[in-house]
PDB file of C-alpha atoms in Angstrom:
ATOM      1  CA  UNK A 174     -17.498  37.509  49.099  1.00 45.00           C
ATOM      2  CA  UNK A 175     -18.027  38.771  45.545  1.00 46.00           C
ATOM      3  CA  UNK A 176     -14.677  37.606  44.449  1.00 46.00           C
ATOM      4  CA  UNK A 177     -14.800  34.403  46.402  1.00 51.00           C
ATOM      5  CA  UNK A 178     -16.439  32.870  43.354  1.00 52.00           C
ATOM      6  CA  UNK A 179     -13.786  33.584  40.527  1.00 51.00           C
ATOM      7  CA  UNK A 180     -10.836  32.825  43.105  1.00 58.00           C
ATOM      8  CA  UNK A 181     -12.437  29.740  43.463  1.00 53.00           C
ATOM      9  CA  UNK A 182     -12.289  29.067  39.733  1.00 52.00           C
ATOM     10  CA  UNK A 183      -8.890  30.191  39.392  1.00 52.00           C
ATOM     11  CA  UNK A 184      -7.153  27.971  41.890  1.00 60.00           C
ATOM     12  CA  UNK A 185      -9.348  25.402  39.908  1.00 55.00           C
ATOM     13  CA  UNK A 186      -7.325  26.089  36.422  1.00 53.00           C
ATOM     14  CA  UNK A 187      -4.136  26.470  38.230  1.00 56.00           C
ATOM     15  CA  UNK A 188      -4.425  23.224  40.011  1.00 61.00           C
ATOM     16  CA  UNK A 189      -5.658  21.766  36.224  1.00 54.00           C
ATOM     17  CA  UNK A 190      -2.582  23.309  34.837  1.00 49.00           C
ATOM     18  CA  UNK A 191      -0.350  21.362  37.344  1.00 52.00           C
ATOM     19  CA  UNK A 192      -1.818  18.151  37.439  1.00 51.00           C
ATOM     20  CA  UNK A 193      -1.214  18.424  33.458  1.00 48.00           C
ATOM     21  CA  UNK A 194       2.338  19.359  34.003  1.00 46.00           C
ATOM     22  CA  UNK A 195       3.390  16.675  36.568  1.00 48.00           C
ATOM     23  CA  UNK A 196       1.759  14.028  34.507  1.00 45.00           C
ATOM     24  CA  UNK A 197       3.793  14.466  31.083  1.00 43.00           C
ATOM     25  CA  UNK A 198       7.434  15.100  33.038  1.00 44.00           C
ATOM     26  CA  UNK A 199       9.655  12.769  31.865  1.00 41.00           C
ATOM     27  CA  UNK A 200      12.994  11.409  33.616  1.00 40.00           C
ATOM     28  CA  UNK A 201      16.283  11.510  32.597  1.00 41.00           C
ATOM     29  CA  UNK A 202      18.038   8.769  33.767  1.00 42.00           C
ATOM     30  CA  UNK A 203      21.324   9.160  35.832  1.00 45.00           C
ATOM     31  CA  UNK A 204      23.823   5.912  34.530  1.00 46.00           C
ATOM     32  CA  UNK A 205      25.640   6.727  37.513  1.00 48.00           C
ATOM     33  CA  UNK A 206      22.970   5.272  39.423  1.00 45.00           C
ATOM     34  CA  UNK A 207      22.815   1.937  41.359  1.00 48.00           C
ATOM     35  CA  UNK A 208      20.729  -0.832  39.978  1.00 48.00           C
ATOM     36  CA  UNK A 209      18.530  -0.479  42.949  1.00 46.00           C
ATOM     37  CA  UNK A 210      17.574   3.310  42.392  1.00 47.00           C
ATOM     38  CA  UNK A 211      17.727   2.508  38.390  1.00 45.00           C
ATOM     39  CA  UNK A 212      15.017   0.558  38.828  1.00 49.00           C
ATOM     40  CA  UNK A 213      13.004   2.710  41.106  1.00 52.00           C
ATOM     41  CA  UNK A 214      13.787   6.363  40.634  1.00 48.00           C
ATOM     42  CA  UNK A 215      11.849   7.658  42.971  1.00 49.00           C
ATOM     43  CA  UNK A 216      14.730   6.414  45.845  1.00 46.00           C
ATOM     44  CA  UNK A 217      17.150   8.721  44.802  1.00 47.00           C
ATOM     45  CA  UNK A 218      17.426  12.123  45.318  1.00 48.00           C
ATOM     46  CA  UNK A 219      19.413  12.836  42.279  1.00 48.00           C
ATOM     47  CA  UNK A 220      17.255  12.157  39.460  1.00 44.00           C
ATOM     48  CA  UNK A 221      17.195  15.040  37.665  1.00 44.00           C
ATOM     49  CA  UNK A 222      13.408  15.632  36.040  1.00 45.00           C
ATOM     50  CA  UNK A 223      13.436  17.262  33.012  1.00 43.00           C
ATOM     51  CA  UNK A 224       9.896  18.600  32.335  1.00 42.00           C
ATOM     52  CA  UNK A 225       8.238  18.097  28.408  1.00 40.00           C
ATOM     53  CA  UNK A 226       5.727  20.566  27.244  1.00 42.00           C
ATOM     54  CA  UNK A 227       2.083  18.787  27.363  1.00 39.00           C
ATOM     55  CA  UNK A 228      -0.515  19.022  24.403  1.00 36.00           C
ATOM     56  CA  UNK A 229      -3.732  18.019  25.874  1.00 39.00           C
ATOM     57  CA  UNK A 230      -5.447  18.797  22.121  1.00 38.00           C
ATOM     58  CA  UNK A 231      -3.192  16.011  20.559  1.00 36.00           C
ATOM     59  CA  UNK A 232      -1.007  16.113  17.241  1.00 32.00           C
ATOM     60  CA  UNK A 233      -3.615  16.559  14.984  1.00 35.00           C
ATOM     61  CA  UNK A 234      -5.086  19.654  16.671  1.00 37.00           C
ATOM     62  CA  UNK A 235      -1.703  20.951  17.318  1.00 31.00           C
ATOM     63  CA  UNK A 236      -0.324  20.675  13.364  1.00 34.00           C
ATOM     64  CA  UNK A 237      -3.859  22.841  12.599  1.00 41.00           C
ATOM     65  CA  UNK A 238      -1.934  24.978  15.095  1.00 37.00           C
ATOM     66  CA  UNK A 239       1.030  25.279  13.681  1.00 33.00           C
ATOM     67  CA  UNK A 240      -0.478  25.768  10.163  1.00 42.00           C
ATOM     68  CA  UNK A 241      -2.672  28.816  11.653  1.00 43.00           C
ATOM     69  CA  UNK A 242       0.904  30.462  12.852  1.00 35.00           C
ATOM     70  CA  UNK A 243       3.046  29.617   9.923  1.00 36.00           C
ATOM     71  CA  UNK A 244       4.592  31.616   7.522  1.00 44.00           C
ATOM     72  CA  UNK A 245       3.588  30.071   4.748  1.00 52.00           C
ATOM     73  CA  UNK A 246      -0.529  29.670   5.966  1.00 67.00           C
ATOM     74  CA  UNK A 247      -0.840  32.686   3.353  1.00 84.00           C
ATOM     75  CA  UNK A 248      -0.355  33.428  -0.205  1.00 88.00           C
ATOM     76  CA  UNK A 249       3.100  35.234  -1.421  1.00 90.00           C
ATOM     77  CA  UNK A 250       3.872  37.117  -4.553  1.00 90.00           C
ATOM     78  CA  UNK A 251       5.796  34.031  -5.423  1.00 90.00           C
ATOM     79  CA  UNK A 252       3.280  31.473  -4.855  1.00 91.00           C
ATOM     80  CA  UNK A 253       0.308  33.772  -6.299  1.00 92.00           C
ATOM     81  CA  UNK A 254       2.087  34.204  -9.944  1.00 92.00           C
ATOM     82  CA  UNK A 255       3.793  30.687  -9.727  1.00 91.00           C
ATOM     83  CA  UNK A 256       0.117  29.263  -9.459  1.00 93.00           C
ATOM     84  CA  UNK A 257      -1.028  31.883 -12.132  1.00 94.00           C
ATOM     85  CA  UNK A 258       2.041  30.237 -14.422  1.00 92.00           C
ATOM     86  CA  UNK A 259       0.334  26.795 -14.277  1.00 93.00           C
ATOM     87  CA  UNK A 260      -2.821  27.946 -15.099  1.00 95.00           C
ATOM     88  CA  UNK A 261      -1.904  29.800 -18.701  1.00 93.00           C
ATOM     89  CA  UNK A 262       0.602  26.686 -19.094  1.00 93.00           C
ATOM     90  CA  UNK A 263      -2.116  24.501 -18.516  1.00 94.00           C
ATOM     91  CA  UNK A 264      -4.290  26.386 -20.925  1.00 94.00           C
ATOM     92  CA  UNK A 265      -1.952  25.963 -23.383  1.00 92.00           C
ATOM     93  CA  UNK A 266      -1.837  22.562 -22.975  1.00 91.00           C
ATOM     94  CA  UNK A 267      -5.753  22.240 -23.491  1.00 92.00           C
ATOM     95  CA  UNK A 268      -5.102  24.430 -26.368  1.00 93.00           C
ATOM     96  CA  UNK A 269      -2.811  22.612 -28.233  1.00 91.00           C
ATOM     97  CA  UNK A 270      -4.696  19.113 -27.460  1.00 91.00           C
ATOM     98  CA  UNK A 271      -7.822  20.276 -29.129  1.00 91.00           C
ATOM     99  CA  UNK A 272      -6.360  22.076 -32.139  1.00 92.00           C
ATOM    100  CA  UNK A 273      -6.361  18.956 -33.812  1.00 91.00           C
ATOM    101  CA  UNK A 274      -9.689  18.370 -33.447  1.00 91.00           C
ATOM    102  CA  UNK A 275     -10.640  21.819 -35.024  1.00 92.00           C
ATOM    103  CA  UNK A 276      -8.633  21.341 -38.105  1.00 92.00           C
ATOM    104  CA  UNK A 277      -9.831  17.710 -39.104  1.00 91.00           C
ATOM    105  CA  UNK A 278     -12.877  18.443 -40.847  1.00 90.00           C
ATOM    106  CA  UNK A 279     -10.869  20.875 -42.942  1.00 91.00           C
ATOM    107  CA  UNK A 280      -7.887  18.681 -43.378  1.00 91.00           C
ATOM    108  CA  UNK A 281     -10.010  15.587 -44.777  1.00 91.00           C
ATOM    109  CA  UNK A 282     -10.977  17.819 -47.032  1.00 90.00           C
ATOM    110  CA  UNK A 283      -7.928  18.939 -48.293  1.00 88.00           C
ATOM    111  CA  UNK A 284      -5.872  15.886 -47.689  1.00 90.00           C
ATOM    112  CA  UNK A 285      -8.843  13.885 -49.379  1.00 89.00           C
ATOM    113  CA  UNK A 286      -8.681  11.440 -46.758  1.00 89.00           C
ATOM    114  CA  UNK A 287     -11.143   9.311 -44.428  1.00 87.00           C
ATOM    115  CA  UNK A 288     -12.514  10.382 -40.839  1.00 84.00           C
ATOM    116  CA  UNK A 289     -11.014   6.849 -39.747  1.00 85.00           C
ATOM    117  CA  UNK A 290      -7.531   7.355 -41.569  1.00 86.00           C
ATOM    118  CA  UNK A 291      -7.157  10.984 -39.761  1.00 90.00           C
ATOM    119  CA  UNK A 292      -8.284   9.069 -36.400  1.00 90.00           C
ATOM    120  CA  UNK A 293      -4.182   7.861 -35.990  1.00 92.00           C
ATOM    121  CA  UNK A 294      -3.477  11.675 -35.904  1.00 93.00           C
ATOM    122  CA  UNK A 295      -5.701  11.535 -32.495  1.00 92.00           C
ATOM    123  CA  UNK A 296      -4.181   8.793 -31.263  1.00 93.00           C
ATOM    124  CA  UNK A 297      -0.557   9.484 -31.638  1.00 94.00           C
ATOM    125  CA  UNK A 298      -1.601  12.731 -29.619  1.00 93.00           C
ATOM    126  CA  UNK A 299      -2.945  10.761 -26.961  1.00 93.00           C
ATOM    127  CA  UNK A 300      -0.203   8.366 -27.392  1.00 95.00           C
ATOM    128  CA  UNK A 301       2.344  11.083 -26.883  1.00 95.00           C
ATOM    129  CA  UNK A 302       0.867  12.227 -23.736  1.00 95.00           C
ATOM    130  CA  UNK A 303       1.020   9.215 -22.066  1.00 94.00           C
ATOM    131  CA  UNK A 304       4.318   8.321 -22.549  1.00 95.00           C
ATOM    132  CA  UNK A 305       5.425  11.998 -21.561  1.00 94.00           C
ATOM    133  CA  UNK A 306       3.367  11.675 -17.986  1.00 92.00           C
ATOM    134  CA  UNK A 307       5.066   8.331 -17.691  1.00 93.00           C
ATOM    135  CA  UNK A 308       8.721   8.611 -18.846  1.00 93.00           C
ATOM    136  CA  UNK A 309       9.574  12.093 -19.208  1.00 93.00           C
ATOM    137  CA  UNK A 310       8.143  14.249 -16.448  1.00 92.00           C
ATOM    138  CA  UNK A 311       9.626  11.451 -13.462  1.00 91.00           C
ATOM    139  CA  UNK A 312      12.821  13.351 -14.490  1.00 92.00           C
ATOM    140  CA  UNK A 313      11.425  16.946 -13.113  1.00 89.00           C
ATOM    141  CA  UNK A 314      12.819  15.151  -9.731  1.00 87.00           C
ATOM    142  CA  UNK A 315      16.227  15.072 -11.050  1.00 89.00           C
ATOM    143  CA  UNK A 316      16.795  18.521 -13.223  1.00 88.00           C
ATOM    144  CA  UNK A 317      14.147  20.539 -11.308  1.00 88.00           C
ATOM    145  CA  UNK A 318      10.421  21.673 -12.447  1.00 87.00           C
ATOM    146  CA  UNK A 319      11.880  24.785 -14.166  1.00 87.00           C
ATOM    147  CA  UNK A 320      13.946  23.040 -16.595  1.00 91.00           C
ATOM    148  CA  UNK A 321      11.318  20.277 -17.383  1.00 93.00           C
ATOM    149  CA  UNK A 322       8.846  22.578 -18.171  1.00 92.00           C
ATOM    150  CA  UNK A 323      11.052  24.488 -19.828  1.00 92.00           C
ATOM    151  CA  UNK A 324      12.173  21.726 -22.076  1.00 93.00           C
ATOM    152  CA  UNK A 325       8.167  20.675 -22.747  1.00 94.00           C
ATOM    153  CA  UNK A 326       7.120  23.897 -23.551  1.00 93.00           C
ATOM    154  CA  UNK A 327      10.378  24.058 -26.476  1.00 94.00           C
ATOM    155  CA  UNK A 328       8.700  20.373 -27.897  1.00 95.00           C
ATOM    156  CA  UNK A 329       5.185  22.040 -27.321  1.00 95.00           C
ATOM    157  CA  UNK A 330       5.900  25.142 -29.537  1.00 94.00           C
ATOM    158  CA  UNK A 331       8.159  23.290 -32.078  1.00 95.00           C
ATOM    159  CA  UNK A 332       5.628  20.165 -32.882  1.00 94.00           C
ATOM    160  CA  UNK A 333       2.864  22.887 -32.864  1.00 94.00           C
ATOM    161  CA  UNK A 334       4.743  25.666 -35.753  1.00 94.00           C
ATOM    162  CA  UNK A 335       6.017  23.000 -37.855  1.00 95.00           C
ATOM    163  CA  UNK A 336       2.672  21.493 -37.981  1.00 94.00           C
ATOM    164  CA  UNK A 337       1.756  24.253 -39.919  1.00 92.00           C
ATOM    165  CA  UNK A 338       4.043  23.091 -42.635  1.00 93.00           C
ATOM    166  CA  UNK A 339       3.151  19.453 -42.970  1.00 92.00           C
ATOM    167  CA  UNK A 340       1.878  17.958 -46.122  1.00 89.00           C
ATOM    168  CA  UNK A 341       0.844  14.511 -45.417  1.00 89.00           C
ATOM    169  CA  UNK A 342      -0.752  12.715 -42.602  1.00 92.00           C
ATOM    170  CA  UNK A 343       1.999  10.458 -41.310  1.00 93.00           C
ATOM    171  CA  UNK A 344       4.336  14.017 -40.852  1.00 93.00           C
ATOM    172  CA  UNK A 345       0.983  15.399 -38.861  1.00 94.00           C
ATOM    173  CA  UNK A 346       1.210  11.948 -36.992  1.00 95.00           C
ATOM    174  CA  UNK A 347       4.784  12.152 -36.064  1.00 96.00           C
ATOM    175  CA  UNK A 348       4.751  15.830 -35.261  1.00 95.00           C
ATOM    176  CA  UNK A 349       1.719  14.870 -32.892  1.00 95.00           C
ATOM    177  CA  UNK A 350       3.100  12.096 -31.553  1.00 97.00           C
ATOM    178  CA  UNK A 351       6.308  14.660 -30.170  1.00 96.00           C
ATOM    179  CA  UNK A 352       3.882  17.832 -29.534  1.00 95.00           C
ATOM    180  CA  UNK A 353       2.408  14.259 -27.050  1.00 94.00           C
ATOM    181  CA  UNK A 354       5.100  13.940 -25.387  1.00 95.00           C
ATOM    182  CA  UNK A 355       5.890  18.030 -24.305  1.00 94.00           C
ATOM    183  CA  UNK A 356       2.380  18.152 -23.474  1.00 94.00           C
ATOM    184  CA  UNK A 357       2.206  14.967 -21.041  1.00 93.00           C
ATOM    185  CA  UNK A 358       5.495  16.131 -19.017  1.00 93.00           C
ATOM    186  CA  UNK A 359       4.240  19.609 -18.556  1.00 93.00           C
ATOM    187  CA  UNK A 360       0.911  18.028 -17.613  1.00 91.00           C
ATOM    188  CA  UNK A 361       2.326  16.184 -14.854  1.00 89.00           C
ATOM    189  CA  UNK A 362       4.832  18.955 -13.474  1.00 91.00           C
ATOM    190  CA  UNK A 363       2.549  21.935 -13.087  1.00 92.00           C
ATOM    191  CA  UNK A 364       0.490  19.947 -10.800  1.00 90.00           C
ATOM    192  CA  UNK A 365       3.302  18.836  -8.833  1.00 90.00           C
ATOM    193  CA  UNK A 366       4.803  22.348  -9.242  1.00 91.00           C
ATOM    194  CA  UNK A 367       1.575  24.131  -7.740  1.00 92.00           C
ATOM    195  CA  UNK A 368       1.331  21.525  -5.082  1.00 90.00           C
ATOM    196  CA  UNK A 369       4.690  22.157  -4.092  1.00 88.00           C
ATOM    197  CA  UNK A 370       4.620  25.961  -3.714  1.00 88.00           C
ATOM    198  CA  UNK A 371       1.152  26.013  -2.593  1.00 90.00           C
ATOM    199  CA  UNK A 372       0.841  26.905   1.183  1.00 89.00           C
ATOM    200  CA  UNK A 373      -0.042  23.436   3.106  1.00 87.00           C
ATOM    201  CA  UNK A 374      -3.361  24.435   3.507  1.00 89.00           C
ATOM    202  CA  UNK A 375      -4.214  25.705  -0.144  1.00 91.00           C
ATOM    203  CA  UNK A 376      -2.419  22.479  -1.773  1.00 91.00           C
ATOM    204  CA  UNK A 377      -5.802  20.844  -2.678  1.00 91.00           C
ATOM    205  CA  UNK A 378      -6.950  24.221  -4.167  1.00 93.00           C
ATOM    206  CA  UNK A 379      -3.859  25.149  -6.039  1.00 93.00           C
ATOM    207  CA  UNK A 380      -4.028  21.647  -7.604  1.00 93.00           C
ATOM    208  CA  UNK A 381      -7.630  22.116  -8.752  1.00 94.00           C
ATOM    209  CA  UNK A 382      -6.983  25.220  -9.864  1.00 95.00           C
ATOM    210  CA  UNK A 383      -4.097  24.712 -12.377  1.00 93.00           C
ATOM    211  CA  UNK A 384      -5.640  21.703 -13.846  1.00 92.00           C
ATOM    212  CA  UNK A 385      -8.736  24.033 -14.180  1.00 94.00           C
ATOM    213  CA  UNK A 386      -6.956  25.576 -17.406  1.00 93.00           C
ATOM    214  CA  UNK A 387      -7.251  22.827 -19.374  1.00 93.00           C
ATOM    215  CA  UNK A 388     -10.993  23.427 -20.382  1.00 93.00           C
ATOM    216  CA  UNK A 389     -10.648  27.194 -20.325  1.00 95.00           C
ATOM    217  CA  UNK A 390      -7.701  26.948 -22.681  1.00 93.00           C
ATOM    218  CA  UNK A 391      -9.670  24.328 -24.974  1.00 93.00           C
ATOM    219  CA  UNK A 392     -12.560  26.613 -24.586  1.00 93.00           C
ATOM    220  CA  UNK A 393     -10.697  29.633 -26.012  1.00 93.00           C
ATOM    221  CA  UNK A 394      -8.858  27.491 -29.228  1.00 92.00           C
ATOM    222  CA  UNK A 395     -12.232  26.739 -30.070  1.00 92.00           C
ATOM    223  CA  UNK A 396     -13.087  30.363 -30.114  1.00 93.00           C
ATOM    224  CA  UNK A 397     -10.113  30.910 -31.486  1.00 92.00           C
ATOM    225  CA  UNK A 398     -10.377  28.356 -34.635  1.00 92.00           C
ATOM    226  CA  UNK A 399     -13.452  29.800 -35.545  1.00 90.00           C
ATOM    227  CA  UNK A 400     -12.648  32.862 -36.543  1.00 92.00           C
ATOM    228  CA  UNK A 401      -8.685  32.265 -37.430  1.00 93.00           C
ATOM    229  CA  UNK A 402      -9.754  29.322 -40.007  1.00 91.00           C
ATOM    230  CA  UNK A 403     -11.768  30.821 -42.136  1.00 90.00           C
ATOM    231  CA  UNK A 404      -9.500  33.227 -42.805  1.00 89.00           C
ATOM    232  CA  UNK A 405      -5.812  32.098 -42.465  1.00 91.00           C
ATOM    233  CA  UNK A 406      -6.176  28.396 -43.134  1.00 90.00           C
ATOM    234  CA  UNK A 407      -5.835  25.325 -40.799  1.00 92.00           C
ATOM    235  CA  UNK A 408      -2.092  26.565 -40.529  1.00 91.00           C
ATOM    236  CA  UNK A 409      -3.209  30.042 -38.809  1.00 92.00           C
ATOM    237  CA  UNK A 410      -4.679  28.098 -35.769  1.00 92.00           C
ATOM    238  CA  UNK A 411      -1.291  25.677 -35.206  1.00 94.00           C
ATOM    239  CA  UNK A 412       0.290  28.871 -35.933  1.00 93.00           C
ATOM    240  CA  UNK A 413      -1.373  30.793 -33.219  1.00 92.00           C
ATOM    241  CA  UNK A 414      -1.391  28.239 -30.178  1.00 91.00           C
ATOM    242  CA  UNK A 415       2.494  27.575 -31.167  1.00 90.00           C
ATOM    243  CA  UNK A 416       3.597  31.171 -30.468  1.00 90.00           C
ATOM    244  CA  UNK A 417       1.429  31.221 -27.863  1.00 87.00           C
ATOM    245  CA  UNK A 418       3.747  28.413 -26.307  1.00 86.00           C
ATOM    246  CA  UNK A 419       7.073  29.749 -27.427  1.00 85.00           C
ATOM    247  CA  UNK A 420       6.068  32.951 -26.038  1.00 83.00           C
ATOM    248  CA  UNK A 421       5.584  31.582 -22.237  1.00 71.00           C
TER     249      UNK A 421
END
């Protein structure tokens, strides 16, 4: 009697189980068969059933399944220092943005030149950038991420070192303008580039994190200029963030 209850509840699940099963079998159809039994298969005895697995928990529920059990739901020694990659690239990027900033007040100095005449040296940056993003990272989809960011980080480093040896404002401005376009292309491909290695699950993270280097390596140029200016000269801190970039 004591295990009358929990039999009871068994036959229950098996009998749940079956009604599940029978109701997502689907038929195969025989072309052999007359029109008759074509149209009604349940006349002939040679329809052959072919039973499909059920998933009472729909897609949704099932792809959170599948994402539990996969592979790639956890982080690999590949993705962990591919996402670490576009995080120091990404710094870099912040860096070299914000160098410019750091060296104006010294450079209208020097230069003997206006706060609004140095403002084109800001905007060619900016300019740069945007047409980098917009024309020259769309081609990471046809050489690969590597060589793209490859190939910004080369116009990163050069615009950045010879920088250091301009003497006017419209070579800063067209040396800007180039260091731009490196910087917008790398931008754009280390995001895609940590969304893409990124587990399924961690995509959202990876991209927050990467872009998260931005400030930190703005933050740290800032340090940076402050103590390298003084003593080396405006040059030190273009310098500085360009063999930081020709190093990675």
């Amino acid at each position: 009697m004591c295990l009358e209850g929990p039999r009871v509840i068994w036959n229950n699940i098996q009998n749940s189980k079956a009604k599940c099963y029978n109701s997502t079998r689907s038929i195969v159809w025989n072309p052999a068969l007359p029109a008759a039994e074509a149209r009604n298969p349940e006349m002939s005895p040679n329809v052959h059933r072919r039973p499909i697995r059920a998933f009472p928990m729909g897609l949704s529920a099932l792809s959170e399944e599948a994402e539990a059990i996969s592979p790639t739901s956890s982080w690999t020694p590949l993705q962990i220092r591919t996402l670490a990659l576009c995080f120091i690239l990404s710094m870099l990027d912040g860096a070299d943005v914000l160098v410019v900033s750091f060296v104006a007040p010294v450079l209208t100095k020097a230069w003997q030149i206006s706060d609004a005449a140095f403002g084109i040296v800001f905007s060619s940056g900016l300019a740069g950038m945007t047409l980098g993003a917009l024309v020259i990272a769309p081609f990471a989809d046809l050489w690969g991420r590597r060589r793209l960011i490859l190939l910004a980080t080369v116009m990163i480093a050069s615009g950045m070192l010879l920088s250091a040896l301009t003497t006017s404002i419209a070579e800063l401005v067209a040396l800007r303008f180039w260091t731009g376009l490196g910087i917008g292309s790398m931008l754009a491909s280390i995001t895609a580039l940590a969304s893409e290695f990124a587990p399924t699950r961690y995509r959202a993270f990876a991209v927050t994190f990467a872009t998260a280097g931005y400030p930190v390596g703005a933050t740290f140029a800032g340090i940076a200029a402050g103590a390298i200016i003084p003593s080396w000269g405006w040059q030190g801190i273009f310098v500085a963030v360009g063999r930081g970039s020709a190093i990675m």
